[in-house]
mmCIF file of C-alpha atoms in Angstrom:
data_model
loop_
_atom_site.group_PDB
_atom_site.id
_atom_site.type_symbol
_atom_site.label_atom_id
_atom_site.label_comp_id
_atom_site.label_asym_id
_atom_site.label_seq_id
_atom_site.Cartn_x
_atom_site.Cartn_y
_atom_site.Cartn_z
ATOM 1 C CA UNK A 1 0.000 0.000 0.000
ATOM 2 C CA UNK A 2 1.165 2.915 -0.810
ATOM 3 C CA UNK A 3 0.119 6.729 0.369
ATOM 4 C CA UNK A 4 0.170 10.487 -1.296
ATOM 5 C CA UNK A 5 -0.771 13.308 -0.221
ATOM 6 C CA UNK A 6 -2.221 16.001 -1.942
ATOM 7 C CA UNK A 7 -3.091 19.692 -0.681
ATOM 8 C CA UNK A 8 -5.568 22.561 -2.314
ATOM 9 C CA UNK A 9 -7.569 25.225 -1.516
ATOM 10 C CA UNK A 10 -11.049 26.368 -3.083
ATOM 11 C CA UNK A 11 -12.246 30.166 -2.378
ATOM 12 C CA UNK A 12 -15.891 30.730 -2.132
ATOM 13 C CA UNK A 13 -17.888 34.017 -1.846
ATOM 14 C CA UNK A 14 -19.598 32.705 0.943
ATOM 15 C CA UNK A 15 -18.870 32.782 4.831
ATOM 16 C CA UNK A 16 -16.843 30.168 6.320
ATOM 17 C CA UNK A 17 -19.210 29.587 9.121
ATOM 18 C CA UNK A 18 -22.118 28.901 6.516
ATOM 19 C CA UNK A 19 -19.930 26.539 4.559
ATOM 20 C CA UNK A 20 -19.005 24.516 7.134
ATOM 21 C CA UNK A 21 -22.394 24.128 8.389
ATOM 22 C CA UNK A 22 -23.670 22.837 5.187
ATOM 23 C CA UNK A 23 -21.237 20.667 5.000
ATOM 24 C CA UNK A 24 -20.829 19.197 8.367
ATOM 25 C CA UNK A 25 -24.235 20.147 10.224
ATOM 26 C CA UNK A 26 -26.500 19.997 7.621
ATOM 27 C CA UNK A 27 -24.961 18.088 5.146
ATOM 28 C CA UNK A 28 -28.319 15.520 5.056
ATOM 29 C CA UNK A 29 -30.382 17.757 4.091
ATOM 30 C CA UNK A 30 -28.411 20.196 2.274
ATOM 31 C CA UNK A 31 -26.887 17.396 -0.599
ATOM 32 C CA UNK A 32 -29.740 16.874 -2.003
ATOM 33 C CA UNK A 33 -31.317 19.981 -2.821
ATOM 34 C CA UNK A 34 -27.860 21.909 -3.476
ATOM 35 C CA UNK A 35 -27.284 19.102 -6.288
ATOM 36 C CA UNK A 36 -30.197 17.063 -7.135
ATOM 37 C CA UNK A 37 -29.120 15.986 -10.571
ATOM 38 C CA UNK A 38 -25.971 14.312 -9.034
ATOM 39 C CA UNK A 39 -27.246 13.690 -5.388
ATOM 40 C CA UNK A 40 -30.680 11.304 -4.586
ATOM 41 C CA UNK A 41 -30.338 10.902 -0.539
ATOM 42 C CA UNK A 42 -28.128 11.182 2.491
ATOM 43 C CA UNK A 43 -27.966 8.450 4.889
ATOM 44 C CA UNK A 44 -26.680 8.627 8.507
ATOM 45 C CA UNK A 45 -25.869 5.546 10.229
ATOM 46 C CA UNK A 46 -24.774 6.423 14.115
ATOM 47 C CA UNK A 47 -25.029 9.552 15.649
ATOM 48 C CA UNK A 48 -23.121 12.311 13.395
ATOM 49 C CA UNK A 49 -19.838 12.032 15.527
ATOM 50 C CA UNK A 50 -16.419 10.116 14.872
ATOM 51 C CA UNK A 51 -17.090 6.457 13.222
ATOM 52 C CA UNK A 52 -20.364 7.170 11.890
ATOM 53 C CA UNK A 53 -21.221 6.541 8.346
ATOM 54 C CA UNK A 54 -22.533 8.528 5.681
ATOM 55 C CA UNK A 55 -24.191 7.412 2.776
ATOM 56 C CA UNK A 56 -24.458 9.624 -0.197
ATOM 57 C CA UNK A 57 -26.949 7.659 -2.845
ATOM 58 C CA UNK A 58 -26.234 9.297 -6.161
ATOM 59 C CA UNK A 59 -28.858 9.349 -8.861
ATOM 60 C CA UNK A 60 -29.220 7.202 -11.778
ATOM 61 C CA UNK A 61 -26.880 7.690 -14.656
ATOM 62 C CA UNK A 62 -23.930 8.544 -12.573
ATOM 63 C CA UNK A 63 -21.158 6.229 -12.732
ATOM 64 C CA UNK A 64 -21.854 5.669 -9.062
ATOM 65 C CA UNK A 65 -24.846 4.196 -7.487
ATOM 66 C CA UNK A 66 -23.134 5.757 -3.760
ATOM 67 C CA UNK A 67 -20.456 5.894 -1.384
ATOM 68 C CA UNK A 68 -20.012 5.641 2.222
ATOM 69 C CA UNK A 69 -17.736 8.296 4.178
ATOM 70 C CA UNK A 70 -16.770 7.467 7.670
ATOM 71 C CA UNK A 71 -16.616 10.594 9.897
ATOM 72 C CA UNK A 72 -13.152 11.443 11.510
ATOM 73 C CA UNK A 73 -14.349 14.194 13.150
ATOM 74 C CA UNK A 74 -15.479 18.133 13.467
ATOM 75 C CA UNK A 75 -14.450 20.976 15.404
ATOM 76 C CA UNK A 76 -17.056 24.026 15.092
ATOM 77 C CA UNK A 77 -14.477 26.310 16.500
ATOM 78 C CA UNK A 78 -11.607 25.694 14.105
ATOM 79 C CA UNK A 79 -14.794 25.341 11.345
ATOM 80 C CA UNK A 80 -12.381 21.767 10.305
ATOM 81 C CA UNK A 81 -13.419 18.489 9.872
ATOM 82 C CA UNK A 82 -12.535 15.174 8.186
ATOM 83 C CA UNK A 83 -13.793 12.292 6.909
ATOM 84 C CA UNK A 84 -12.982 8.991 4.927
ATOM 85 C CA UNK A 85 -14.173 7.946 1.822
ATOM 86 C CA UNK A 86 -14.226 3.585 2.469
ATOM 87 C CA UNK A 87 -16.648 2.570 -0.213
ATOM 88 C CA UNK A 88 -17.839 3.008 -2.829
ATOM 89 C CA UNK A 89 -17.372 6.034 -5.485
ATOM 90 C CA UNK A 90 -14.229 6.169 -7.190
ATOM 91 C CA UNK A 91 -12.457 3.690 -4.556
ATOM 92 C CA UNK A 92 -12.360 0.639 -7.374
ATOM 93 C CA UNK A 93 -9.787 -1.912 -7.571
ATOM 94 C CA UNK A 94 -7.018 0.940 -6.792
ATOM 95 C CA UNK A 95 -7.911 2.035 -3.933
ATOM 96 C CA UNK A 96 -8.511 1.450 -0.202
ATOM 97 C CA UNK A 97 -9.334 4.797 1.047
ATOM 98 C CA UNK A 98 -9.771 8.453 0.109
ATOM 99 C CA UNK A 99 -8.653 10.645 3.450
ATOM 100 C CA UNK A 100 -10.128 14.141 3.547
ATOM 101 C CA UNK A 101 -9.010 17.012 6.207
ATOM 102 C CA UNK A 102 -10.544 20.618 5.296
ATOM 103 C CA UNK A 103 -10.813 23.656 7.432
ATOM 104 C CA UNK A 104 -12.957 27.149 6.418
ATOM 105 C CA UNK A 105 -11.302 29.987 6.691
ATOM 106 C CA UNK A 106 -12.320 33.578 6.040
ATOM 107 C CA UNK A 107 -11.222 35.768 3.540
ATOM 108 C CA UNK A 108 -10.568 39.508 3.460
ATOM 109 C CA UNK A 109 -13.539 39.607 0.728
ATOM 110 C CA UNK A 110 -15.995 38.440 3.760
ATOM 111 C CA UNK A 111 -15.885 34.649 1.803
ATOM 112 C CA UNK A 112 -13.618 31.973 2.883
ATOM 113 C CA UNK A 113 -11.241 29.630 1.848
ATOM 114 C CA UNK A 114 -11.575 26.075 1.625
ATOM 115 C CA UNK A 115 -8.171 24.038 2.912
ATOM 116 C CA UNK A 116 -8.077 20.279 1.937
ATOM 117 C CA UNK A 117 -5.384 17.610 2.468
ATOM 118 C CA UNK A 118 -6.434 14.409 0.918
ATOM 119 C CA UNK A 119 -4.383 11.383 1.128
ATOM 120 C CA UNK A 120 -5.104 8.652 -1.519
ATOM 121 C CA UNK A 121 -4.245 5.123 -0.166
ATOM 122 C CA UNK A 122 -3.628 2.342 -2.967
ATOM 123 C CA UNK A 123 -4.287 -0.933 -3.142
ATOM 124 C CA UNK A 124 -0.857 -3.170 -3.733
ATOM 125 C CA UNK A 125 2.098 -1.494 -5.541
ATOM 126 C CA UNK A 126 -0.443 0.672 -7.187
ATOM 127 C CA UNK A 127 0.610 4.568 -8.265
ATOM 128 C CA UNK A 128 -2.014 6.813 -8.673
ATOM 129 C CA UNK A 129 -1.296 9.487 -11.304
ATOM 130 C CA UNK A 130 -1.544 13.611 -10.594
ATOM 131 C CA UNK A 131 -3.998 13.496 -13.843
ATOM 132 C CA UNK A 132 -5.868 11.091 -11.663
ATOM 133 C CA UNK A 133 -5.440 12.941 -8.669
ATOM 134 C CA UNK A 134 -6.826 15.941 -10.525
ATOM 135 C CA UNK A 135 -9.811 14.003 -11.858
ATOM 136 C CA UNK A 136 -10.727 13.296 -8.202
ATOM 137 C CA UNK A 137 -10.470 16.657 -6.984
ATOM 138 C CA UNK A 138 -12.261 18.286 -10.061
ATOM 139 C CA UNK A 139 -15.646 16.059 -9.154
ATOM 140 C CA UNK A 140 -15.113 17.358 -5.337
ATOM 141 C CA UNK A 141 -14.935 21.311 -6.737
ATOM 142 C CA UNK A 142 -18.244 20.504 -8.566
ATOM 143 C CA UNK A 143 -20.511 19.634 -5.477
ATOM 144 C CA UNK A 144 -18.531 22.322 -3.300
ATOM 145 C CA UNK A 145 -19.390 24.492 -6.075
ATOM 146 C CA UNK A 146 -22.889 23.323 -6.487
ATOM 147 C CA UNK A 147 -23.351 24.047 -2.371
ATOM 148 C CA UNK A 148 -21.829 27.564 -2.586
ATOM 149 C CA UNK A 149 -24.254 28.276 -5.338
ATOM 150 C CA UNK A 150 -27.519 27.182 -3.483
ATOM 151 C CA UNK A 151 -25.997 29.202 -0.084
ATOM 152 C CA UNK A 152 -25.907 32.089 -2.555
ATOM 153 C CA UNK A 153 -29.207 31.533 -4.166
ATOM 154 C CA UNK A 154 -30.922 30.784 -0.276
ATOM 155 C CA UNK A 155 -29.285 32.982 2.128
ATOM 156 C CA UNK A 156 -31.493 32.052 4.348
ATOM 157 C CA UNK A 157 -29.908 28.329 4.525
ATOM 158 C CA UNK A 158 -27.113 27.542 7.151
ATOM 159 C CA UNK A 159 -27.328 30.385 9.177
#
């Protein structure tokens, strides 16, 4: 097994505080309607805190049926959390785990910036590719980007 790391940032004109509320807090309910061509249901199995597992259930079409993330952890003051991808989604053959760490910060424009560390575990003697890597993330920028878009367009949500 082999491990690489891989670190990025995504800016967003919306407050860090929001953001990491619909992502962490309110993630359930939020999924769904922020993406619902990509996104069916949200499934929580425990109680929201570290080892519980969430089940995104992606709509027909996609070239996932779901994938289950288990929850590392959250801290509302440091607006952080992180998670593991363990099945499902773009795991494969290749790939044990997908390790996510992200933390909002804020922004002098009043929006924030999104800090990830991801660390791609393969299966065997395995390499994944940067191209690959980039693949991966691209996907993730899409439903952070489709979430920033429904905060903007309901700024009434995650408040």
């Amino acid at each position: 097994m082999g491990v690489v790391t891989y670190e990025f940032e995504v800016t967003s004109l919306v407050a860090p505080t929001r953001l990491f509320k619909a992502f962490v807090l309110e993630g359930a309910k939020v999924y769904p309607k922020a993406a619902p061509h990509a996104i069916k249901s949200v499934e929580l199995e425990g109680d929201g805190k570290l080892g519980s597992i969430v089940k995104i259930n992606f709509v027909e079409g996609l070239p996932f049926q779901y994938m289950k993330h288990m929850i590392g952890g959250h801290d509302e003051s440091n607006l952080s959390y992180s998670y593991s991808l363990i099945e499902g989604g773009p795991l494969g053959d290749k790939l044990e785990k997908i390790s996510y760490e992200n933390q909002f910060v804020a922004d002098a424009s009043g929006g924030s910036v999104c800090k990830s560390s991801i660390k791609f575990y393969t299966i065997g003697d395995y390499v994944i590719t940067e191209d690959e890597i980039k693949a991966l993330i691209q996907r993730s920028e899409v439903v952070y980007k489709a979430i920033e878009a429904y905060l903007l367009a309901n700024t009434d949500a995650c408040n």
